Structures are given as structure tokens and as C-alpha cells.
GROMACS .gro file of C-alpha atoms in nm:
model
  247
    1ILE     CA    1   1.152  -1.020  -0.581
    2ALA     CA    2   0.931  -1.305  -0.704
    3HIS     CA    3   1.127  -1.316  -1.029
    4GLU     CA    4   1.457  -1.339  -0.842
    5THR     CA    5   1.315  -1.616  -0.621
    6ALA     CA    6   1.204  -1.814  -0.925
    7LEU     CA    7   1.540  -1.773  -1.095
    8SER     CA    8   1.729  -1.884  -0.786
    9ARG     CA    9   1.525  -2.205  -0.778
   10PHE     CA   10   1.568  -2.262  -1.150
   11ASN     CA   11   1.940  -2.218  -1.106
   12GLN     CA   12   1.955  -2.510  -0.867
   13SER     CA   13   1.796  -2.769  -1.095
   14PHE     CA   14   1.743  -2.614  -1.438
   15PRO     CA   15   2.010  -2.345  -1.492
   16SER     CA   16   1.935  -2.318  -1.864
   17LEU     CA   17   1.585  -2.188  -1.787
   18ILE     CA   18   1.732  -1.863  -1.657
   19TYR     CA   19   1.807  -1.761  -2.014
   20LYS     CA   20   1.454  -1.843  -2.128
   21THR     CA   21   1.259  -1.635  -1.881
   22VAL     CA   22   1.095  -1.298  -1.938
   23LEU     CA   23   0.961  -1.091  -1.650
   24VAL     CA   24   0.604  -0.988  -1.733
   25ARG     CA   25   0.495  -0.720  -1.489
   26PRO     CA   26   0.130  -0.656  -1.400
   27ALA     CA   27  -0.047  -0.364  -1.559
   28VAL     CA   28  -0.346  -0.146  -1.488
   29LYS     CA   29  -0.583   0.043  -1.712
   30PRO     CA   30  -0.442   0.393  -1.760
   31SER     CA   31  -0.639   0.695  -1.647
   32ASN     CA   32  -0.672   1.047  -1.783
   33PHE     CA   33  -0.591   1.185  -1.441
   34SER     CA   34  -0.371   1.494  -1.447
   35ILE     CA   35  -0.138   1.597  -1.170
   36ASP     CA   36  -0.276   1.951  -1.204
   37GLN     CA   37  -0.609   1.830  -1.070
   38LYS     CA   38  -0.466   1.791  -0.720
   39LYS     CA   39  -0.389   2.078  -0.487
   40TYR     CA   40  -0.039   2.070  -0.345
   41SER     CA   41  -0.044   2.336  -0.077
   42LYS     CA   42  -0.037   2.342   0.299
   43ARG     CA   43  -0.386   2.285   0.428
   44ARG     CA   44  -0.553   2.231   0.760
   45SER     CA   45  -0.698   1.889   0.676
   46TYR     CA   46  -0.561   1.591   0.485
   47GLN     CA   47  -0.709   1.263   0.367
   48LEU     CA   48  -0.540   0.926   0.409
   49LEU     CA   49  -0.659   0.619   0.219
   50PHE     CA   50  -0.640   0.249   0.303
   51VAL     CA   51  -0.772  -0.008   0.054
   52GLY     CA   52  -0.828  -0.382   0.102
   53SER     CA   53  -1.079  -0.655   0.028
   54ILE     CA   54  -1.450  -0.589   0.082
   55ASN     CA   55  -1.515  -0.964   0.107
   56ASN     CA   56  -1.257  -1.097   0.350
   57PRO     CA   57  -1.210  -0.926   0.691
   58GLN     CA   58  -0.880  -1.113   0.735
   59ASP     CA   59  -0.745  -0.901   0.450
   60PHE     CA   60  -0.771  -0.600   0.679
   61TYR     CA   61  -0.502  -0.731   0.914
   62MET     CA   62  -0.286  -0.878   0.639
   63LYS     CA   63  -0.264  -0.548   0.455
   64GLY     CA   64  -0.194  -0.335   0.760
   65GLY     CA   65  -0.536  -0.191   0.836
   66LEU     CA   66  -0.477  -0.201   1.212
   67GLU     CA   67  -0.158   0.000   1.171
   68ALA     CA   68  -0.340   0.247   0.944
   69ILE     CA   69  -0.595   0.312   1.219
   70GLU     CA   70  -0.329   0.345   1.488
   71VAL     CA   71  -0.121   0.587   1.280
   72THR     CA   72  -0.428   0.803   1.221
   73GLU     CA   73  -0.527   0.799   1.589
   74LEU     CA   74  -0.172   0.879   1.700
   75LEU     CA   75  -0.151   1.186   1.477
   76GLN     CA   76  -0.504   1.298   1.558
   77ASN     CA   77  -0.421   1.285   1.929
   78LYS     CA   78  -0.125   1.513   1.857
   79GLY     CA   79  -0.357   1.773   1.706
   80HIS     CA   80  -0.332   1.697   1.335
   81ASP     CA   81  -0.653   1.718   1.133
   82LEU     CA   82  -0.645   1.387   0.944
   83ASN     CA   83  -0.926   1.193   0.784
   84LEU     CA   84  -0.889   0.823   0.705
   85ILE     CA   85  -1.096   0.640   0.447
   86ILE     CA   86  -1.101   0.263   0.494
   87ARG     CA   87  -1.214   0.085   0.178
   88CYS     CA   88  -1.215  -0.267   0.319
   89LYS     CA   89  -1.425  -0.518   0.509
   90LEU     CA   90  -1.371  -0.436   0.875
   91PRO     CA   91  -1.330  -0.708   1.138
   92GLU     CA   92  -1.621  -0.690   1.382
   93GLU     CA   93  -1.397  -0.651   1.687
   94LEU     CA   94  -1.279  -0.313   1.551
   95ARG     CA   95  -1.618  -0.176   1.448
   96GLY     CA   96  -1.691   0.009   1.772
   97ARG     CA   97  -1.346   0.169   1.775
   98VAL     CA   98  -1.380   0.291   1.417
   99THR     CA   99  -1.738   0.419   1.436
  100LYS     CA  100  -1.654   0.633   1.741
  101ASN     CA  101  -1.398   0.826   1.537
  102THR     CA  102  -1.587   1.076   1.322
  103LYS     CA  103  -1.272   1.136   1.114
  104ILE     CA  104  -1.264   0.775   0.992
  105LYS     CA  105  -1.498   0.683   0.708
  106LEU     CA  106  -1.568   0.316   0.641
  107ILE     CA  107  -1.669   0.194   0.294
  108GLU     CA  108  -1.752  -0.177   0.280
  109GLU     CA  109  -1.993  -0.195  -0.011
  110LYS     CA  110  -1.899  -0.250  -0.374
  111LEU     CA  111  -1.841   0.075  -0.563
  112PRO     CA  112  -1.852   0.150  -0.935
  113TYR     CA  113  -1.514   0.221  -1.089
  114GLU     CA  114  -1.594   0.593  -1.114
  115GLU     CA  115  -1.632   0.611  -0.736
  116ILE     CA  116  -1.305   0.424  -0.683
  117VAL     CA  117  -1.138   0.681  -0.907
  118LYS     CA  118  -1.276   0.959  -0.687
  119LEU     CA  119  -1.134   0.796  -0.374
  120TYR     CA  120  -0.784   0.796  -0.521
  121ALA     CA  121  -0.817   1.141  -0.676
  122GLN     CA  122  -0.944   1.305  -0.357
  123SER     CA  123  -0.692   1.145  -0.122
  124ASP     CA  124  -0.347   1.277  -0.035
  125ILE     CA  125  -0.157   0.965   0.075
  126LEU     CA  126  -0.205   0.590   0.043
  127LEU     CA  127  -0.139   0.446   0.388
  128PHE     CA  128  -0.065   0.080   0.331
  129PRO     CA  129   0.155  -0.087   0.598
  130SER     CA  130   0.101  -0.429   0.444
  131HIS     CA  131   0.248  -0.753   0.578
  132THR     CA  132   0.186  -0.947   0.259
  133TYR     CA  133   0.217  -0.928  -0.117
  134VAL     CA  134   0.030  -0.639  -0.274
  135LEU     CA  135  -0.051  -0.553  -0.631
  136MET     CA  136  -0.337  -0.356  -0.782
  137VAL     CA  137  -0.382  -0.100  -0.505
  138PHE     CA  138  -0.021   0.012  -0.555
  139LEU     CA  139  -0.061   0.040  -0.931
  140GLU     CA  140  -0.389   0.229  -0.907
  141SER     CA  141  -0.246   0.466  -0.647
  142MET     CA  142   0.058   0.536  -0.863
  143TYR     CA  143  -0.160   0.615  -1.165
  144PHE     CA  144  -0.351   0.869  -0.957
  145GLY     CA  145  -0.043   1.039  -0.816
  146LEU     CA  146  -0.068   0.915  -0.459
  147PRO     CA  147   0.254   0.892  -0.259
  148ILE     CA  148   0.257   0.550  -0.091
  149ILE     CA  149   0.371   0.478   0.264
  150SER     CA  150   0.422   0.108   0.322
  151SER     CA  151   0.632  -0.126   0.531
  152ASP     CA  152   0.919  -0.328   0.387
  153SER     CA  153   0.727  -0.651   0.342
  154TYR     CA  154   0.750  -0.900   0.058
  155ALA     CA  155   0.797  -0.739  -0.286
  156VAL     CA  156   0.687  -0.388  -0.183
  157LYS     CA  157   1.009  -0.249  -0.331
  158ASP     CA  158   0.909  -0.397  -0.666
  159TYR     CA  159   0.656  -0.114  -0.680
  160VAL     CA  160   0.745   0.164  -0.436
  161ILE     CA  161   1.080   0.337  -0.478
  162ASP     CA  162   1.176   0.459  -0.132
  163LYS     CA  163   1.208   0.838  -0.106
  164GLU     CA  164   1.107   0.876  -0.472
  165THR     CA  165   0.749   0.753  -0.517
  166GLY     CA  166   0.677   0.713  -0.148
  167PHE     CA  167   0.833   0.573   0.167
  168VAL     CA  168   0.919   0.211   0.246
  169VAL     CA  169   0.937   0.197   0.625
  170LYS     CA  170   1.148  -0.057   0.812
  171ARG     CA  171   0.919  -0.340   0.910
  172SER     CA  172   0.881  -0.473   1.262
  173ASP     CA  173   1.154  -0.686   1.415
  174LYS     CA  174   0.903  -0.834   1.660
  175TYR     CA  175   0.686  -1.029   1.417
  176LYS     CA  176   0.808  -1.387   1.395
  177PHE     CA  177   0.622  -1.468   1.073
  178TYR     CA  178   0.874  -1.263   0.869
  179SER     CA  179   1.145  -1.515   0.953
  180SER     CA  180   0.937  -1.817   0.850
  181PRO     CA  181   1.059  -2.011   0.544
  182SER     CA  182   0.703  -2.003   0.411
  183TYR     CA  183   0.669  -1.624   0.426
  184PRO     CA  184   0.472  -1.459   0.264
  185VAL     CA  185   0.223  -1.743   0.219
  186ASN     CA  186   0.193  -1.819   0.591
  187LEU     CA  187  -0.027  -1.523   0.672
  188ARG     CA  188  -0.363  -1.694   0.711
  189THR     CA  189  -0.265  -1.889   1.019
  190GLU     CA  190  -0.399  -1.839   1.371
  191GLU     CA  191  -0.044  -1.764   1.484
  192PHE     CA  192  -0.016  -1.476   1.238
  193PHE     CA  193  -0.342  -1.310   1.339
  194ALA     CA  194  -0.270  -1.350   1.709
  195GLU     CA  195   0.067  -1.183   1.659
  196ILE     CA  196  -0.047  -0.900   1.434
  197LYS     CA  197  -0.339  -0.802   1.658
  198LYS     CA  198  -0.094  -0.713   1.935
  199GLY     CA  199   0.030  -0.418   1.729
  200GLU     CA  200   0.377  -0.269   1.726
  201TYR     CA  201   0.415   0.088   1.850
  202GLU     CA  202   0.761   0.147   1.699
  203LEU     CA  203   0.633   0.055   1.351
  204VAL     CA  204   0.333   0.286   1.394
  205THR     CA  205   0.555   0.579   1.497
  206ARG     CA  206   0.789   0.524   1.200
  207ILE     CA  207   0.493   0.536   0.962
  208ALA     CA  208   0.344   0.839   1.139
  209ASP     CA  209   0.673   1.028   1.098
  210LYS     CA  210   0.653   0.979   0.720
  211VAL     CA  211   0.291   1.096   0.710
  212LEU     CA  212   0.392   1.415   0.891
  213LEU     CA  213   0.684   1.468   0.654
  214LEU     CA  214   0.451   1.453   0.354
  215ILE     CA  215   0.175   1.676   0.490
  216LYS     CA  216   0.428   1.939   0.598
  217ASN     CA  217   0.604   1.935   0.259
  218PRO     CA  218   0.353   1.983  -0.023
  219MET     CA  219   0.626   2.006  -0.288
  220LEU     CA  220   0.770   1.673  -0.178
  221ARG     CA  221   0.421   1.526  -0.207
  222LYS     CA  222   0.389   1.670  -0.556
  223GLN     CA  223   0.731   1.543  -0.665
  224MET     CA  224   0.651   1.193  -0.540
  225ALA     CA  225   0.314   1.205  -0.715
  226GLU     CA  226   0.477   1.295  -1.047
  227LYS     CA  227   0.740   1.022  -1.017
  228ALA     CA  228   0.477   0.766  -0.917
  229MET     CA  229   0.263   0.847  -1.222
  230LEU     CA  230   0.566   0.834  -1.452
  231ARG     CA  231   0.674   0.497  -1.313
  232ALA     CA  232   0.324   0.354  -1.348
  233ARG     CA  233   0.300   0.461  -1.712
  234LYS     CA  234   0.652   0.353  -1.800
  235VAL     CA  235   0.700   0.026  -1.609
  236PHE     CA  236   0.345  -0.099  -1.552
  237SER     CA  237   0.172   0.000  -1.874
  238ILE     CA  238  -0.055  -0.236  -2.065
  239GLU     CA  239   0.154  -0.172  -2.379
  240LYS     CA  240   0.471  -0.288  -2.206
  241ARG     CA  241   0.299  -0.590  -2.057
  242ASN     CA  242   0.163  -0.695  -2.397
  243ALA     CA  243   0.503  -0.650  -2.559
  244ASP     CA  244   0.662  -0.871  -2.291
  245LEU     CA  245   0.391  -1.135  -2.334
  246LYS     CA  246   0.451  -1.135  -2.708
  247LYS     CA  247   0.824  -1.174  -2.651
   0.00000   0.00000   0.00000
């Protein structure tokens, strides 16, 4: 998406630059993780994972942390045994709500890479209803075979292939910031945070439906995991990035 945006602007003033551009995708350090290390069977309990910044509590709202909590609570109230790990700095106004839920684990301190690896490896689904541009958390999740459920915000489809490596859920029609000419860089405004804190029940239910689909279909979860790992190693490898940089 960003590449297409750049090319469209080049085309207006410098059309010759279109033929001189190379798309260099981000890359992540590969892991030795094997798909056989995960158990793909129907179980009583499942683990969801949400990852954001441990330094900036605003990141929690921008990357869909509120929706992640509401999806988890909605499904728990319907009798599903779901655990949610939040690896992010939590806004203080949500702390009481989160600490009351014994099925939500909050991790705000810095972890060594080995512990981060365990979080991905032990989780079943990355729940990431982000409203802004995302990057490394998607790549890391793909390398560890996590199906991703996200909303259709800026550039998400650059990473997640809907119905193949995860689900890209229709984003909310109620949020005005999506229609702003400055989107996605307008997300640190008071207007954005006031709007996002209201929540959007229809978006939460759409995401919850996809979570249920994955936990009820272990083979679908496994297929998405395999495709996610293959895409990470083929499209977002360090070797490919270096070759593109050299070009």
C-alpha cells in the first residue's frame, strides 16, 4: 500500500521515477520453530495474544488493545475458555478492568528475546485489531505459525492474506479518522482517542466470530499457520531483503 501511494505521487510530478523504484520489504530474523511443535487439536482452553509497545500506553488503543479485551470478554461470557496475554503498556483507566479478569495476563516489563519466542510459540491466535500501520508483530507472528486476526486498516493486507494466513475483518464504518486525508498518521490526536475509546460492538462481534471459527477448526488453524510461515520465509526473508537492497 505504501509503495503504491509513493508511486502515485511520483507519477504526478516525476513519472520517470516509477521505473527506478524497487520495493524493499521489511524482514525479521528467522527462527528454527517447527509447525510440529504446536498442537492442532480441539481443546478446552485457548490462548490469544496481543502485542504492542511497553513504553507508550497510547499504542494500546492505536493497535486495537481495547477491542482485543472486548472480544475476549464477549467470548468468555458466552462460555468459551479463552486466555488473553497482553504484551503492552496498559492505560491506567483500564487497569482495574483487566486485573479483575483472571484469564487475562498483563506483561509490561521488558522480556529477553527467548521469552518473546515462548509467547508466540505458546499462543494459538494473534488478536490484533489495529487502527494503524503495523510491522514487526505481524512478521514475528507469521514466523511462529500464528494465524492473525486483524481489521482492514492501513497496509494490513500487505502482510495478512485474508482467509489464507489469517482473517482481515471489515473495519468500523463509525470511526471518522479513517476518512481523514492524513490517515494513518492522524492517530495521536485527542479526537482519535476520544473516538476509539467509545468502542464499536459490531467490529468486536465480527472479530469474535473469526476467533470462534479458528478454535472450532484446528485443521484450518494449522493450514493458516503453515501458509503464514511459508509467506514469512519467502516474502519477508532477510536474504530477499538484502537482494532487493543490492538491486
